[in-house]
Coordinates of C-alpha atoms and ligand atoms in Angstrom, one line a residue:
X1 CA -20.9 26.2 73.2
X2 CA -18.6 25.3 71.1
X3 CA -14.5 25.8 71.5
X4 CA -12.9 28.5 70.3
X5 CA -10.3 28.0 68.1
X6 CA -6.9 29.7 69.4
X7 CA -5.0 31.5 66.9
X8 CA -1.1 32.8 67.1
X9 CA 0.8 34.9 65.0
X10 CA 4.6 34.6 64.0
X11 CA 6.1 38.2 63.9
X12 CA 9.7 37.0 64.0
X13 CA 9.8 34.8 61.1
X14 CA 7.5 36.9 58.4
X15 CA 6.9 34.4 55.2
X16 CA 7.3 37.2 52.5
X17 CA 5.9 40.8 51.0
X18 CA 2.5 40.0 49.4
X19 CA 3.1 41.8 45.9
X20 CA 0.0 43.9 45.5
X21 CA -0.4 41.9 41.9
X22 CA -1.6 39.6 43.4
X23 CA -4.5 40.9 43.6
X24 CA -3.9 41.3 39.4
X25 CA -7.1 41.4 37.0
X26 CA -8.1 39.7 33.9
X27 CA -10.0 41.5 30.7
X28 CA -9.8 39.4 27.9
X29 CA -11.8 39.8 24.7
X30 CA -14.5 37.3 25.1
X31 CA -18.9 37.4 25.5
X32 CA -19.9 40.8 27.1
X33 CA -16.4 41.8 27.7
X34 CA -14.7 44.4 27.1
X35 CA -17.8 46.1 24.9
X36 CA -20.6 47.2 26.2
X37 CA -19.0 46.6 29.6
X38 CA -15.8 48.5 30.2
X39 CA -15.7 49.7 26.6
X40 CA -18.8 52.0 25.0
X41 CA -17.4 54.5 22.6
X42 CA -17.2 58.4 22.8
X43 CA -20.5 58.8 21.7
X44 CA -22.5 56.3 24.0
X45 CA -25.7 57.2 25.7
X46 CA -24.3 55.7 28.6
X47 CA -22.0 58.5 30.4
X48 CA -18.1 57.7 29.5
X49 CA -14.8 59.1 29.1
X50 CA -12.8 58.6 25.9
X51 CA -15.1 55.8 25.2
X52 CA -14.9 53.8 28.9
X53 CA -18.1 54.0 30.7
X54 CA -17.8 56.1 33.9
X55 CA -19.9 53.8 36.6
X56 CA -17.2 50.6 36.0
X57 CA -14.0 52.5 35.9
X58 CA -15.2 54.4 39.3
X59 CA -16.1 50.8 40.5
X60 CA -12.6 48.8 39.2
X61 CA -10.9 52.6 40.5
X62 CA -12.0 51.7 43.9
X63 CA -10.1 48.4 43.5
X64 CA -6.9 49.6 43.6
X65 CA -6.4 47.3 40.6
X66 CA -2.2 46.9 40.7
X67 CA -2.2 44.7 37.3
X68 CA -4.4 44.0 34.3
X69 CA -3.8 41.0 32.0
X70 CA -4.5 41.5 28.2
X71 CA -6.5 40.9 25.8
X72 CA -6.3 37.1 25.9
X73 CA -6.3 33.9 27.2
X74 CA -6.9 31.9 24.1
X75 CA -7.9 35.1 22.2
X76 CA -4.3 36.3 22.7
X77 CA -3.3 33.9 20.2
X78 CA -5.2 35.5 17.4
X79 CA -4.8 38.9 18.4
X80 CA -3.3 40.7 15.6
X81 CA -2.6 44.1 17.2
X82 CA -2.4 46.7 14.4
X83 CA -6.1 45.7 13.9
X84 CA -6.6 47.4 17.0
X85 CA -4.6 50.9 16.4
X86 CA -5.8 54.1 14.4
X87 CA -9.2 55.9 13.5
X88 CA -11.3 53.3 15.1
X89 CA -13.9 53.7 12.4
X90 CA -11.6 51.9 10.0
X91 CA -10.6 49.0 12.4
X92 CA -10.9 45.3 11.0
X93 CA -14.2 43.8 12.0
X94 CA -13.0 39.7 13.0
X95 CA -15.0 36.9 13.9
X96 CA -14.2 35.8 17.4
X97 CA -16.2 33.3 19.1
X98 CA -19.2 33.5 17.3
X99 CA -19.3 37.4 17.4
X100 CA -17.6 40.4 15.8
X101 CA -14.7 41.6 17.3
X102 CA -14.8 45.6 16.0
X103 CA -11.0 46.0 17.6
X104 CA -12.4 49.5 18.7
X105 CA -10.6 48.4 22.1
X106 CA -6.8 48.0 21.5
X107 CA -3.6 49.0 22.4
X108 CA -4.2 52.6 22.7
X109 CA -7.9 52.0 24.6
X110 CA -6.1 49.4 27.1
X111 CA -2.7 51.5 28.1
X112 CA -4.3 54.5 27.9
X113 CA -7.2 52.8 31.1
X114 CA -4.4 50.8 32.9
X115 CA -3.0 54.3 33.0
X116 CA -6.1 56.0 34.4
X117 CA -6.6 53.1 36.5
X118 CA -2.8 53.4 37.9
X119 CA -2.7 49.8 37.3
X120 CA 0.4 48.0 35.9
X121 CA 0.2 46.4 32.4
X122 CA 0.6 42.5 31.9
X123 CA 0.5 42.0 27.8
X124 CA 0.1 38.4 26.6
X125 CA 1.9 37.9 23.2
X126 CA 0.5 36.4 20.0
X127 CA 2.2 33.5 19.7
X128 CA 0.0 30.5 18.3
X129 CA -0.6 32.9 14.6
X130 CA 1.7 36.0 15.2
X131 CA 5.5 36.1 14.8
X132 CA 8.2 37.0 16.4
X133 CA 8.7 40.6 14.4
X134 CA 4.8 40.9 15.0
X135 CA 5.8 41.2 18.8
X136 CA 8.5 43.2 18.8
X137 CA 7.2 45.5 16.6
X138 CA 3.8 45.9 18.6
X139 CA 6.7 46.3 21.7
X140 CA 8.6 48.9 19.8
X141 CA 5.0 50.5 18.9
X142 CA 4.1 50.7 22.5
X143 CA 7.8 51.7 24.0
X144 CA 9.3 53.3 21.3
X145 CA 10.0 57.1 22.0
X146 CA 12.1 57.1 18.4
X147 CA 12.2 55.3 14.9
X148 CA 8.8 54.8 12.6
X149 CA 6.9 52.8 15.2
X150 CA 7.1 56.0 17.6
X151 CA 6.1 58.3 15.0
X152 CA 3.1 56.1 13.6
X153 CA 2.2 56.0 17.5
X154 CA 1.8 59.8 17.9
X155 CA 0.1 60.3 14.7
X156 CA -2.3 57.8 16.4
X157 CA -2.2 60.6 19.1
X158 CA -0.4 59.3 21.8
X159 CA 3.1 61.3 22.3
X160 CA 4.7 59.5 25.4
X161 CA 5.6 55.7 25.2
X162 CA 3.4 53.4 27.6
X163 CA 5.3 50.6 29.8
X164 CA 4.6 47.2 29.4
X165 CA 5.2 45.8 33.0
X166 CA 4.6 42.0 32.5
X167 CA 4.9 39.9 29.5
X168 CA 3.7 36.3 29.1
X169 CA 4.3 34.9 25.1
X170 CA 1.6 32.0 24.2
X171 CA -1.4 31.0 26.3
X172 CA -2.1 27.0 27.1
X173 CA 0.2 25.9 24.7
X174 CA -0.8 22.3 25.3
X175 CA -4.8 23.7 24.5
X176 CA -6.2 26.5 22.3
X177 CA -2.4 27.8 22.1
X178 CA -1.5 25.6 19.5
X179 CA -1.5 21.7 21.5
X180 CA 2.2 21.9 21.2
X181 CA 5.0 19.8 22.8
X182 CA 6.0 21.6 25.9
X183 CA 9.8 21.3 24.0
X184 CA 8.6 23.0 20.7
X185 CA 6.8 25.7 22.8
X186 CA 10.5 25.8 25.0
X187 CA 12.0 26.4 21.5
X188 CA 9.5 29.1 20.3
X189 CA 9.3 31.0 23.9
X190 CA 13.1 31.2 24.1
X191 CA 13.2 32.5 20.3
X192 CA 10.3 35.3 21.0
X193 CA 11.8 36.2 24.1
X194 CA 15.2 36.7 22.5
X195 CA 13.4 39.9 20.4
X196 CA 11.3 40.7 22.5
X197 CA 12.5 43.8 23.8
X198 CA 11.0 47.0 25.2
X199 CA 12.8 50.3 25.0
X200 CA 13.8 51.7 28.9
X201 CA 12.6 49.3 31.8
X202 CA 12.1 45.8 30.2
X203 CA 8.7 43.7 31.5
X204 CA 9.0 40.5 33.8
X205 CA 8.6 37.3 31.1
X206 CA 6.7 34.8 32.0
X207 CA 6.5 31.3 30.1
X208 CA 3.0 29.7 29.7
X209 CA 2.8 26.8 32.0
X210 CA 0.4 24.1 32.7
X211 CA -2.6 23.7 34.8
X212 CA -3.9 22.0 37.7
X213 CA -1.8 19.5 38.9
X214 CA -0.5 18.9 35.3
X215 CA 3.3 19.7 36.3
X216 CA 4.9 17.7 34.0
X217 CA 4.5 20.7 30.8
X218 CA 6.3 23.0 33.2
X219 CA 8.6 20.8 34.4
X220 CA 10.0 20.1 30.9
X221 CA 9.5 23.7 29.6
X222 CA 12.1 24.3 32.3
X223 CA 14.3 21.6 31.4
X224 CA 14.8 23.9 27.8
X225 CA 19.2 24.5 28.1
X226 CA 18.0 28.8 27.7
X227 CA 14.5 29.6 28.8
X228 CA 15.5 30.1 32.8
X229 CA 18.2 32.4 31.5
X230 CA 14.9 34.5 29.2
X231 CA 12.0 34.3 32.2
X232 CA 11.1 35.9 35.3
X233 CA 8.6 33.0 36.2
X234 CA 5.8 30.3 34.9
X235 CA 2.5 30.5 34.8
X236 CA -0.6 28.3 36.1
X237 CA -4.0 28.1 35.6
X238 CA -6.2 26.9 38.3
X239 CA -10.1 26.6 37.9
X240 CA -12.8 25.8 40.4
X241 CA -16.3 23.6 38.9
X242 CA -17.9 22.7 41.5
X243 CA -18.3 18.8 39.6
X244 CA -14.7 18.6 38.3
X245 CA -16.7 17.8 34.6
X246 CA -16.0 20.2 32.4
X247 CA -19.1 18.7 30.4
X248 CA -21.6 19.4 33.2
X249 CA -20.0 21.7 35.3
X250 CA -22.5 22.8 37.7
X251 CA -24.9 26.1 38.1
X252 CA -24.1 29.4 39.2
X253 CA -27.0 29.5 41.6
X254 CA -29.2 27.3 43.6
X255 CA -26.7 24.6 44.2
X256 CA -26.9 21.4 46.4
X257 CA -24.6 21.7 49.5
X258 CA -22.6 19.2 47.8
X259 CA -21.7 21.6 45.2
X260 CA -21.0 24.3 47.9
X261 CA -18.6 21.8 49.8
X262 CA -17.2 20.3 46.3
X263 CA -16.2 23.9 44.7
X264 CA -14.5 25.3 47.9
X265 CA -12.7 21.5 48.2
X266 CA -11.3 22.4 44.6
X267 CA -10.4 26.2 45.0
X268 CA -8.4 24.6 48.4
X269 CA -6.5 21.8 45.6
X270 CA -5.2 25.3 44.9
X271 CA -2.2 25.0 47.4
X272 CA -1.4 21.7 46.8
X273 CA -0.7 22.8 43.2
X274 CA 1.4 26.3 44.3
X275 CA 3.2 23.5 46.5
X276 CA 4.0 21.0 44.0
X277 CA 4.9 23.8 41.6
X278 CA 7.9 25.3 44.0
X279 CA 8.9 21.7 45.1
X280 CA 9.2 21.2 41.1
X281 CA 11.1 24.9 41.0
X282 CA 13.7 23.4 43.8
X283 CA 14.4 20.7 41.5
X284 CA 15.5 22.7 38.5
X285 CA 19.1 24.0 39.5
X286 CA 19.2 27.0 36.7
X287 CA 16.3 28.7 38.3
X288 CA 17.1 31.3 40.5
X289 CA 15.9 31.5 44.3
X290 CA 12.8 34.0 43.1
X291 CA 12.3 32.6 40.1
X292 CA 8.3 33.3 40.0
X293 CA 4.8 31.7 40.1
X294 CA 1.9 33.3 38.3
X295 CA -1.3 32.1 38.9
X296 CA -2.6 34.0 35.8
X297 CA -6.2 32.5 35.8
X298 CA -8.1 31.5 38.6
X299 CA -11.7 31.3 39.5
X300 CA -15.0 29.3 39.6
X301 CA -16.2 28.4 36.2
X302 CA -20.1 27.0 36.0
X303 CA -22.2 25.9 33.3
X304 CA -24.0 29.0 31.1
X305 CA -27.7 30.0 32.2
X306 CA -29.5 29.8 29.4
X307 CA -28.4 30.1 25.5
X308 CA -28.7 33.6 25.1
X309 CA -26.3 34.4 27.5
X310 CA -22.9 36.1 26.5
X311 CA -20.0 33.2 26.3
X312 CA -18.6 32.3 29.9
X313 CA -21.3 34.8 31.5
X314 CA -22.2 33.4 35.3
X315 CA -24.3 34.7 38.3
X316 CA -21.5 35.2 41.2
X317 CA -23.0 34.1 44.8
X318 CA -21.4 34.1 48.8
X319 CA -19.7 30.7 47.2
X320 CA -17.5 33.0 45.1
X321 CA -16.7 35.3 48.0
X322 CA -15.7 32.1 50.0
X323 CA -13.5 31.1 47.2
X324 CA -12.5 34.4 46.5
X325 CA -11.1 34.9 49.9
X326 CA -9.9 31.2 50.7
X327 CA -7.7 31.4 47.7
X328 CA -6.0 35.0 48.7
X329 CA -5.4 33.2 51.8
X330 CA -3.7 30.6 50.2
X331 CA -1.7 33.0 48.1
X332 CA -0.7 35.0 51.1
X333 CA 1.2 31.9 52.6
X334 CA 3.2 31.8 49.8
X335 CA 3.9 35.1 48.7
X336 CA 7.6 34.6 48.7
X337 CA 6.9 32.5 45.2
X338 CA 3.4 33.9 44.2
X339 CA 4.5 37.1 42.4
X340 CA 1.1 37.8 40.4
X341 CA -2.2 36.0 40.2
X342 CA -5.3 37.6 38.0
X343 CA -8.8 36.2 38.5
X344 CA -10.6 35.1 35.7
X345 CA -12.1 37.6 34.8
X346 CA -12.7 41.8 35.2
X347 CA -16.2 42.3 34.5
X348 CA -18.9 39.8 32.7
X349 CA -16.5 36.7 31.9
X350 CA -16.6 34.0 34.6
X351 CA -15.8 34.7 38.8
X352 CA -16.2 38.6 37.8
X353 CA -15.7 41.9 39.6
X354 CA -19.3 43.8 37.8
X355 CA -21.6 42.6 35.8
X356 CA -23.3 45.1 33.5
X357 CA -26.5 45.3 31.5
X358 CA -26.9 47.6 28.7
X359 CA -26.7 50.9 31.3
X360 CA -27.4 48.4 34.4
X361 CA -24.1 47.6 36.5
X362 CA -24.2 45.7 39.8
X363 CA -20.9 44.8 41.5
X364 CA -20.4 41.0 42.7
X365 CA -19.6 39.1 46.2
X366 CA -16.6 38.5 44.9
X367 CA -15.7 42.0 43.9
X368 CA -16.7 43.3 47.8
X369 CA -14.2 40.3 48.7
X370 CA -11.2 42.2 46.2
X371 CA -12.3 45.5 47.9
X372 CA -11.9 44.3 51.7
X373 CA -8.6 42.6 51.3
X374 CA -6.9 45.5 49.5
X375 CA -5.0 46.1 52.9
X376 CA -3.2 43.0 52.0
X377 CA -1.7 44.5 49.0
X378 CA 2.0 45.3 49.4
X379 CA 1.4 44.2 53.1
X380 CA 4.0 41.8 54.9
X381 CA 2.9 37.9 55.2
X382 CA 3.2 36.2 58.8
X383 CA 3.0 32.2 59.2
X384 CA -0.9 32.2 61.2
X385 CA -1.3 28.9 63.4
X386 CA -4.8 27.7 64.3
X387 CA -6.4 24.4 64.8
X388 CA -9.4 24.9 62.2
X389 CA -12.6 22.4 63.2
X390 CA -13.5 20.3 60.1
X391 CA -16.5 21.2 58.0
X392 CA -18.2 17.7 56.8
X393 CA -20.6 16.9 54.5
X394 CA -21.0 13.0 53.5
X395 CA -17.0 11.9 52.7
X396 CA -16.0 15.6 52.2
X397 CA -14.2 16.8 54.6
X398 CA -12.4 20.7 54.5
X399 CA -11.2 22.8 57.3
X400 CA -14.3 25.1 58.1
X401 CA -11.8 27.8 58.9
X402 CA -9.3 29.8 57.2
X403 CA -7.2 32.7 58.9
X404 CA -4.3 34.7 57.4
X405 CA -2.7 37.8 59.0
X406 CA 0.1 40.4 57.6
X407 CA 1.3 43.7 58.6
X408 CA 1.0 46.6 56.5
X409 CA 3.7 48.6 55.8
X410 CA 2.5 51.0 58.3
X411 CA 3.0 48.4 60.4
X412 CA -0.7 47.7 61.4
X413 CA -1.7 44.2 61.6
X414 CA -4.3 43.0 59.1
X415 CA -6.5 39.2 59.9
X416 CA -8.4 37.8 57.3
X417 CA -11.0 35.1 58.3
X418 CA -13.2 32.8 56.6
X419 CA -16.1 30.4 57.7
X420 CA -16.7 27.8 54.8
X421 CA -19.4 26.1 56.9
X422 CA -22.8 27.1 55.2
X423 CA -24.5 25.7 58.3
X424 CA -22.3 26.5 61.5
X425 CA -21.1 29.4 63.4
X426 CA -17.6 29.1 64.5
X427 CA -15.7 31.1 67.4
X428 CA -12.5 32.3 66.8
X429 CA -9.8 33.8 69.9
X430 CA -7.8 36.2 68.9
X431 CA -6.8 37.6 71.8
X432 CA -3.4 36.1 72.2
X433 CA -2.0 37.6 68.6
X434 CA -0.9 41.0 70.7
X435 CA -4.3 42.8 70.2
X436 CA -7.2 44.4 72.7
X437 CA -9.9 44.5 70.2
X438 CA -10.4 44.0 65.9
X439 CA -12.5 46.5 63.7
X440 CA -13.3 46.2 60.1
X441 CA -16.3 44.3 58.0
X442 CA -17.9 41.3 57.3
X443 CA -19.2 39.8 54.2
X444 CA -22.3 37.3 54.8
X445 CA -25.8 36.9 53.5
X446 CA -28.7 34.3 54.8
X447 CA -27.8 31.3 51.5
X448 CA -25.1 30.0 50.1
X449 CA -26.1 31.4 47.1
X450 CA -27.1 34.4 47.6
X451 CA -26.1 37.3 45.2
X452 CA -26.8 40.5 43.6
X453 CA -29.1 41.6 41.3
X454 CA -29.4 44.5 39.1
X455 CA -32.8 44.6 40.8
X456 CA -31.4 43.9 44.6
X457 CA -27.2 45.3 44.3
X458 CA -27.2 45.0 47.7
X459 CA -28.4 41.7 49.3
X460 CA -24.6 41.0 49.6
X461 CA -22.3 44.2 50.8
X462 CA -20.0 44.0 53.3
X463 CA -20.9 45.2 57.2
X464 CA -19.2 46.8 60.1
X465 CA -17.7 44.1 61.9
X466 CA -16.4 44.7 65.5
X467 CA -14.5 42.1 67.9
X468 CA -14.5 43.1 71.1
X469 CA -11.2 41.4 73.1
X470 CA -10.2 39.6 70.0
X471 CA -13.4 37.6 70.6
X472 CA -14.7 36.7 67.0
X473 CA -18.3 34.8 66.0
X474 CA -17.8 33.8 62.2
X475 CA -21.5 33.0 61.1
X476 CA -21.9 30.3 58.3
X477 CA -20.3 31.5 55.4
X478 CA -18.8 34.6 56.0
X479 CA -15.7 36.5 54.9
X480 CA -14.3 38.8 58.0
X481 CA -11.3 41.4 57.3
X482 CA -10.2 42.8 60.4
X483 CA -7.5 45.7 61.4
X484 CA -6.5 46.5 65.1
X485 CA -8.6 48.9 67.3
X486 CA -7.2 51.6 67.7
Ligands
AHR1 O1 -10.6 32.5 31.0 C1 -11.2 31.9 29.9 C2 -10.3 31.0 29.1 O2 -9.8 29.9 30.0 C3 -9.0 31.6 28.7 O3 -9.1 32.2 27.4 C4 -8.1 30.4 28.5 O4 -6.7 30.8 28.7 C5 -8.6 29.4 29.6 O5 -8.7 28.2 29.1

């Protein structure tokens, strides 16, 4: 039998309130998503209301989604937003990505299901072909409740002005956002920012940053003598391939444990990066103590199926639950910095929540993952200290455990576990963190790929899970959230 690992929890010294944003979502214009998917149009067979289909907002309802990031990622940067306002009929029709964009989804479509959805609104500005009068005026448009913007916004039938919560301006400025100098993109951010205002509460401003463990952008966007004085926070992206190559990335499905052990090694790089990113913070005197991180893409990103699949369309499996719930693990230990992070992407676009076909939806491992750990949101981090066993395969080595625990705001404790080891079992004691006995679910299947179908949608749900005296059995791969018996 094999030792248990002890775990303790630090009450006294909690590490920071775990922003429900956090567990922020990502719809960007891009393959199946949002048409067909989220949006259908009025007079769709498939049942909708005001043009979203019923079954996926039901399904992202259930989330409790607290932010949505739109409509770009790289297609932010030619977003030209009064394409995407009035009679939809008479919308432009654009090229994007090898398809058309009919712009029937815009600023109207996406406030008006944040709203519905109670989620928060995180707009990224046009910055690589707009201007800076383009984005105040699509601002003044959505915020305005007087002058000619308002007015042309209610006779596009919305009376009431919409709140923009979060605003980021440019999108990998060193990529598809225009491969600038991260001191020309200083200049341009602190001169959009300077306009971009909002009428009543004014959105947090985020600045573009780098990705990975490329800190240097950031660190010199910060170095700018104004842009600390014009931003709430920086952003990073941080995506998991299982090879590291974005030429040959690596399949969705019926991997090699070496890609199981290889993607979850990368999604755990994830800390190092937060790490380096505060240490960098720290260094930059101008910033102030919660100056923000916001890990505005994250996710696994494998190589397509087949060629008729929609662009960045992939099968989501028990490895994207593992990473799913390793990364929120890692967030939660530094939720004093990590204000906001959005998963890339909502529904049909890389680590998704749904996928949909035609009237077909099935919801992912990864979306079951979103759904258990909702008691995190808002929820008060504690420092967790464990001895986790090592999961080896060949030279790879990760912990095969990972344990984080908060309190909610109703003051019941919350204990998230995770076994990455697709082969072992591993006992876990949590008897001595002040409990009698753990209820809540577990998310496992019998392979490390398995997944769900449109023809199976439930070869990977989550279970009732029960640990009698704090005595836990994690089997190989398996996602546990867990609240105290009552
Ligand atoms: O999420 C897909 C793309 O990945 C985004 O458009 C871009 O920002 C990133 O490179």
């Amino acid at each position: 039998m094999e030792a248990q690992t002890q775990v303790a929890v630090d009450r006294s010294s909690p590490i920071g309130t775990i922003e429900p944003e956090v567990y922020g979502q990502f719809l960007e214009h891009l393959g199946a998503q949002p048409y067909g998917s989220i949006w259908v149009g009025e007079d769709s067979a498939i049942p909708n209301t005001d043009g979203i289909r019923n079954d996926v907002f039901a399904a992202l309802d259930a989330l409790d989604i607290p932010v949505i990031r739109w409509p770009g990622g790289c297609y932010s940067d030619r977003y030209q937003w009064r394409d995407g306002i009035g009679e939809r009929a008479e919308r432009t029709n654009a090229a994007w990505g090898g398809t058309i964009e009919p712009n029937t989804f815009g600023t109207h479509e996406f406030f008006n299901l944040a709203e519905r959805l109670g989620a928060k609104t995180y707009l990224n500005i046009n910055l690589g072909t707009g201007t800076p009068k383009d984005a105040a005026d699509w601002l003044e448009y959505i915020t305005a409740t007087t002058g000619d913007r308002a007015r042309e916004r209610r006779a596009n039938g919305r009376d009431a002005p919409w709140t923009v919560d979060y605003l980021a301006i440019g999108n990998e400025t060193w990529g598809c956002g225009g491969h600038i100098t991260p001191e020309y993109y200083a200049d341009m951010y602190s001169l959009y920012a300077s306009f971009a205002k909002t009428e009543g509460k004014q959105p947090e401003r985020i600045i573009s940053g780098s990705h990975d463990a490329n800190i240097e952008y950031s660190d010199t966007l910060l170095d700018h003598p104004y842009i600390a004085g014009l931003a709430e926070g920086i952003s990073v992206h941080v995506y998991s391939l299982p090879t590291g190559d974005w030429g040959a990335k690596g399949a969705a499905l019926g991997f090699p444990e070496e890609e199981w052990i290889s993607t979850l090694s990368r999604a755990l790089r994830i800390e190092d990066v937060i790490e380096d990113q505060i240490a960098m913070f720290e260094s930059h005197e101008n910033l102030s103590d919660d100056f923000g991180l916001y890990v505005d893409e994250w996710g696994t990103w494998y190589d397509p199926e087949g060629e008729e699949t929609p662009a960045l369309y992939q099968q989501n499996s028990m490895r994207d639950a593992v990473v799913a719930a390793l990364s929120f693990n890692i967030f939660h230990k530094h939720a004093d910095r990590v204000k906001m992070t959005n998963i890339a992407q909502m529904v049909n676009v890389l680590q998704a929540m749904i996928l949909t076909d035609g009237p077909d939806m099935v919801l992912t491992p990864t979306y079951h993952v979103f759904e258990m750990y909702k008691l995190f949101q808002g929820a008060t981090a504690l420092p967790v200290r464990y001895d986790a066993p090592d999961y080896i395969l060949g030279e790879d080595i990760i912990p095969a455990i990972s344990i984080s625990a908060a309190l909610t705001p109703e003051g019941q404790l919350v204990v998230a576990l995770v076994n990455s080891d697709p082969k072992g079992s591993h006992a876990v004691d949590l008897s001595g963190i002040g409990a009698s006995g753990f209820t809540g679910r577990i998310l496992t299947a019998d392979a490390m790929d398995s997944h769900n179908t449109f023809e199976d949608p439930e070869a990977v749900v989550p279970k009732l899970f029960k640990a009698e005296r704090g005595l836990v059995t994690l089997p190989p791969h398996s996602v546990v959230v867990l609240t105290e018996a009552e």
